[in-house]
């Protein structure tokens, strides 16, 4: 499975970042799962450039700008230059700060152009009884996939992160049966943009209150290929327990 630890802005000392990186390396060394860490930008540069372990690195965001006069932006090229291999794009916390589908598309394009695999986050705010959330999800996926070439579409990992489940606890996460339905739905949408064999290979992650207590049930029989873990990835004990629970 692909496990991405999204540290968000939870980590703000180098000491803590080092401890989490060391724990990630130990988990990655077993080779059982692909471990990707997404630290805040300063730690990403600090660790990733010198990384010789099985851990891979992701940026939490990338700039739409290819570079130049864009103060405060971190370009995909700069991220790739420190040997990070993934970029989380369109996280709901970035969308809540004003990021539109058009901006998300531009970021995905820029990340792919620089050789980064895009972890494209999609997800509904609420699960309404009329199931309008399905159309919302389809629209988020279409906004990015439609304008891209087939080659570009293949460079995307989809992270399904229902906003109502983010940042809470295990009992608030999605139920395994509902997750299974969502994975099937997303796979169906993907067949509109990729040939069947290729779309089946697109990795789909789940994110939203993944903890050691629920990761196993969310992994079994749901068709999911991995997890995007926020809060629990910033506690060495919880992250270790969570990855081990999968083995
Ligand atoms: P959480 O965050 O695990 O803290 O719910 C997941 C995410 O937002 O990526």
Coordinates of C-alpha atoms and ligand atoms in Angstrom, one line a residue:
X1 CA 0.0 0.0 0.0
X2 CA 1.0 3.6 -0.4
X3 CA 0.9 5.5 2.8
X4 CA 1.4 9.3 2.7
X5 CA 2.0 11.1 5.9
X6 CA 0.8 14.7 5.5
X7 CA 2.4 16.6 8.4
X8 CA 0.4 19.7 7.5
X9 CA 1.5 22.5 9.8
X10 CA 1.5 20.2 12.9
X11 CA 5.4 20.0 13.0
X12 CA 7.3 23.1 13.8
X13 CA 10.6 22.0 15.3
X14 CA 13.5 20.4 13.5
X15 CA 13.9 17.9 16.4
X16 CA 10.3 16.6 16.0
X17 CA 10.7 16.5 12.2
X18 CA 13.9 14.4 12.6
X19 CA 12.1 12.0 14.9
X20 CA 9.3 11.5 12.5
X21 CA 11.7 11.1 9.5
X22 CA 13.6 8.4 11.5
X23 CA 10.4 6.6 12.3
X24 CA 9.4 6.8 8.6
X25 CA 12.7 5.3 7.5
X26 CA 12.3 2.4 9.9
X27 CA 8.8 1.7 8.5
X28 CA 10.0 2.0 4.9
X29 CA 13.0 -0.2 5.5
X30 CA 10.7 -3.3 5.8
X31 CA 9.7 -2.7 2.1
X32 CA 6.2 -3.9 3.0
X33 CA 4.6 -0.5 2.1
X34 CA 5.5 2.6 0.2
X35 CA 6.1 5.3 2.7
X36 CA 5.8 8.9 1.5
X37 CA 6.3 11.9 3.9
X38 CA 5.0 15.3 3.2
X39 CA 6.7 17.7 5.7
X40 CA 6.4 21.5 5.7
X41 CA 8.7 23.0 2.9
X42 CA 11.8 23.8 5.0
X43 CA 12.0 20.2 6.3
X44 CA 11.2 18.8 2.9
X45 CA 14.3 20.4 1.5
X46 CA 16.4 19.6 4.5
X47 CA 15.6 15.8 4.4
X48 CA 14.8 15.0 0.8
X49 CA 18.0 16.3 -0.8
X50 CA 20.1 14.0 1.3
X51 CA 17.7 11.1 1.6
X52 CA 19.2 7.7 0.9
X53 CA 16.4 5.6 2.5
X54 CA 13.3 4.0 1.1
X55 CA 11.2 6.9 2.2
X56 CA 9.9 9.2 -0.6
X57 CA 9.0 12.8 -0.2
X58 CA 6.0 14.8 -1.2
X59 CA 5.4 18.6 -1.2
X60 CA 2.2 19.7 0.5
X61 CA 1.5 22.1 -2.4
X62 CA 3.2 23.5 -5.5
X63 CA 3.1 26.8 -7.3
X64 CA 1.3 27.2 -10.5
X65 CA 4.1 29.5 -11.6
X66 CA 7.0 28.0 -13.5
X67 CA 9.2 30.5 -11.7
X68 CA 10.5 34.0 -11.9
X69 CA 8.9 37.0 -10.2
X70 CA 6.6 35.1 -7.8
X71 CA 7.6 36.0 -4.2
X72 CA 6.7 33.3 -1.7
X73 CA 6.0 30.6 -4.2
X74 CA 7.7 27.2 -4.3
X75 CA 7.9 25.9 -7.8
X76 CA 7.5 22.3 -8.8
X77 CA 11.0 22.5 -10.4
X78 CA 12.5 23.5 -7.1
X79 CA 10.7 20.7 -5.3
X80 CA 11.9 18.1 -7.9
X81 CA 15.4 19.5 -7.6
X82 CA 15.6 18.3 -3.9
X83 CA 14.5 14.8 -5.2
X84 CA 10.9 14.9 -3.9
X85 CA 8.8 12.7 -6.1
X86 CA 5.2 13.6 -5.2
X87 CA 3.1 16.7 -4.7
X88 CA -0.1 16.9 -2.8
X89 CA -2.4 19.2 -4.8
X90 CA -5.9 20.5 -4.2
X91 CA -6.0 19.5 -0.5
X92 CA -9.3 20.7 1.0
X93 CA -7.5 23.0 3.4
X94 CA -5.9 24.8 0.3
X95 CA -9.2 24.8 -1.5
X96 CA -10.8 26.4 1.6
X97 CA -8.2 29.2 1.3
X98 CA -9.5 30.0 -2.2
X99 CA -7.9 27.4 -4.5
X100 CA -10.2 26.8 -7.5
X101 CA -10.4 23.8 -9.8
X102 CA -8.6 25.9 -12.5
X103 CA -5.7 26.6 -10.1
X104 CA -5.6 22.9 -9.1
X105 CA -5.4 22.0 -12.8
X106 CA -2.5 24.4 -13.4
X107 CA -0.7 23.0 -10.4
X108 CA -1.1 19.4 -11.5
X109 CA 0.2 20.4 -14.9
X110 CA 3.2 22.1 -13.5
X111 CA 4.0 19.2 -11.1
X112 CA 3.7 16.7 -13.9
X113 CA 5.9 18.8 -16.2
X114 CA 8.6 18.7 -13.6
X115 CA 8.3 14.9 -13.1
X116 CA 6.4 14.9 -9.8
X117 CA 3.5 12.5 -9.3
X118 CA 0.4 14.5 -8.4
X119 CA -1.6 13.4 -5.4
X120 CA -4.9 15.0 -6.4
X121 CA -7.3 15.5 -3.5
X122 CA -11.0 15.4 -4.1
X123 CA -13.9 15.1 -1.7
X124 CA -17.3 16.3 -0.7
X125 CA -18.2 18.6 2.2
X126 CA -21.3 16.6 3.2
X127 CA -22.9 13.4 2.3
X128 CA -26.4 14.6 1.4
X129 CA -29.3 12.2 1.2
X130 CA -29.9 13.0 -2.5
X131 CA -26.3 11.9 -3.2
X132 CA -25.4 15.2 -4.9
X133 CA -22.0 14.6 -3.5
X134 CA -21.3 12.1 -6.3
X135 CA -21.8 14.8 -9.0
X136 CA -19.6 17.1 -7.0
X137 CA -16.8 14.5 -6.9
X138 CA -17.2 13.8 -10.6
X139 CA -16.9 17.5 -11.4
X140 CA -13.7 17.8 -9.3
X141 CA -12.2 14.9 -11.1
X142 CA -13.4 16.1 -14.6
X143 CA -12.0 19.6 -14.0
X144 CA -8.5 18.2 -13.8
X145 CA -8.6 15.1 -16.0
X146 CA -10.5 16.4 -19.0
X147 CA -7.9 19.0 -20.2
X148 CA -5.0 16.7 -19.6
X149 CA -3.3 14.2 -22.1
X150 CA -3.5 10.5 -21.4
X151 CA 0.1 10.5 -20.4
X152 CA -0.5 13.3 -17.8
X153 CA -3.6 11.5 -16.5
X154 CA -1.4 8.5 -15.7
X155 CA 0.8 10.6 -13.5
X156 CA -2.0 11.2 -11.0
X157 CA -2.7 9.4 -7.7
X158 CA -6.3 10.3 -6.5
X159 CA -6.8 10.9 -2.8
X160 CA -10.5 10.7 -1.8
X161 CA -10.8 12.8 1.3
X162 CA -14.4 13.6 2.4
X163 CA -14.1 16.9 4.2
X164 CA -16.6 15.9 6.8
X165 CA -14.2 13.1 7.9
X166 CA -10.9 15.1 8.1
X167 CA -9.2 16.0 11.4
X168 CA -11.6 14.0 13.6
X169 CA -11.2 10.6 15.2
X170 CA -11.6 7.0 14.0
X171 CA -15.3 6.7 14.7
X172 CA -15.9 9.8 12.5
X173 CA -14.1 8.3 9.4
X174 CA -16.0 6.8 6.5
X175 CA -17.4 3.3 7.0
X176 CA -15.7 0.5 5.0
X177 CA -18.8 -0.3 2.9
X178 CA -19.3 3.4 2.0
X179 CA -15.6 3.6 1.1
X180 CA -15.9 0.6 -1.2
X181 CA -18.8 2.3 -3.0
X182 CA -16.8 5.5 -3.4
X183 CA -13.8 3.6 -4.8
X184 CA -16.1 1.9 -7.3
X185 CA -17.6 5.2 -8.3
X186 CA -14.3 6.9 -8.7
X187 CA -13.0 4.0 -10.8
X188 CA -16.1 4.3 -13.0
X189 CA -15.5 8.0 -13.5
X190 CA -11.8 7.3 -14.3
X191 CA -12.8 5.0 -17.2
X192 CA -14.1 8.0 -18.9
X193 CA -10.6 9.4 -19.1
X194 CA -8.3 6.4 -19.3
X195 CA -8.5 3.1 -21.1
X196 CA -9.9 0.4 -18.8
X197 CA -6.6 -1.3 -18.1
X198 CA -4.8 2.0 -17.3
X199 CA -7.6 3.4 -15.2
X200 CA -7.6 0.2 -13.1
X201 CA -4.0 1.0 -12.3
X202 CA -4.6 4.5 -11.0
X203 CA -3.9 4.4 -7.3
X204 CA -6.8 5.7 -5.1
X205 CA -6.0 6.7 -1.5
X206 CA -8.4 7.5 1.3
X207 CA -7.8 10.3 3.8
X208 CA -9.8 11.5 6.8
X209 CA -9.3 10.4 10.4
X210 CA -7.2 7.3 9.6
X211 CA -5.8 5.9 12.8
X212 CA -4.3 2.6 14.0
X213 CA -7.9 1.7 15.2
X214 CA -9.5 1.9 11.8
X215 CA -6.9 1.5 9.1
X216 CA -7.2 -2.2 8.8
X217 CA -11.0 -2.3 8.3
X218 CA -10.6 0.6 5.8
X219 CA -8.0 -1.4 3.9
X220 CA -9.8 -4.7 3.7
X221 CA -12.2 -5.3 0.9
X222 CA -12.6 -1.7 0.1
X223 CA -10.4 -1.6 -3.0
X224 CA -8.3 1.2 -1.7
X225 CA -4.6 1.4 -2.6
X226 CA -3.4 3.4 0.3
X227 CA -4.0 6.3 2.7
X228 CA -3.3 9.9 3.1
X229 CA -2.8 10.4 6.8
X230 CA -2.8 13.7 8.6
X231 CA -2.7 14.1 12.3
X232 CA -1.8 10.5 13.1
X233 CA 1.3 10.8 10.9
X234 CA 2.7 13.4 13.2
X235 CA 2.9 11.1 16.2
X236 CA 5.7 8.5 15.8
X237 CA 3.8 6.0 17.9
X238 CA 0.5 6.3 16.0
X239 CA 2.2 6.4 12.6
X240 CA 4.2 3.2 13.4
X241 CA 1.1 1.5 14.8
X242 CA -1.0 2.4 11.8
X243 CA 1.5 1.1 9.3
X244 CA 2.1 -2.1 11.3
X245 CA -1.7 -2.6 11.6
X246 CA -1.7 -3.1 7.8
X247 CA 1.0 -5.7 7.7
Ligands
LIG1 P1 -6.5 13.7 9.1 O1 -6.1 14.5 7.8 O2 -5.8 12.3 9.0 O3 -5.9 14.5 10.2 O4 -8.0 13.6 9.2 C1 -6.2 13.8 6.5 C2 -5.8 14.9 5.5 O5 -6.4 16.0 5.5 O6 -5.0 14.6 4.6

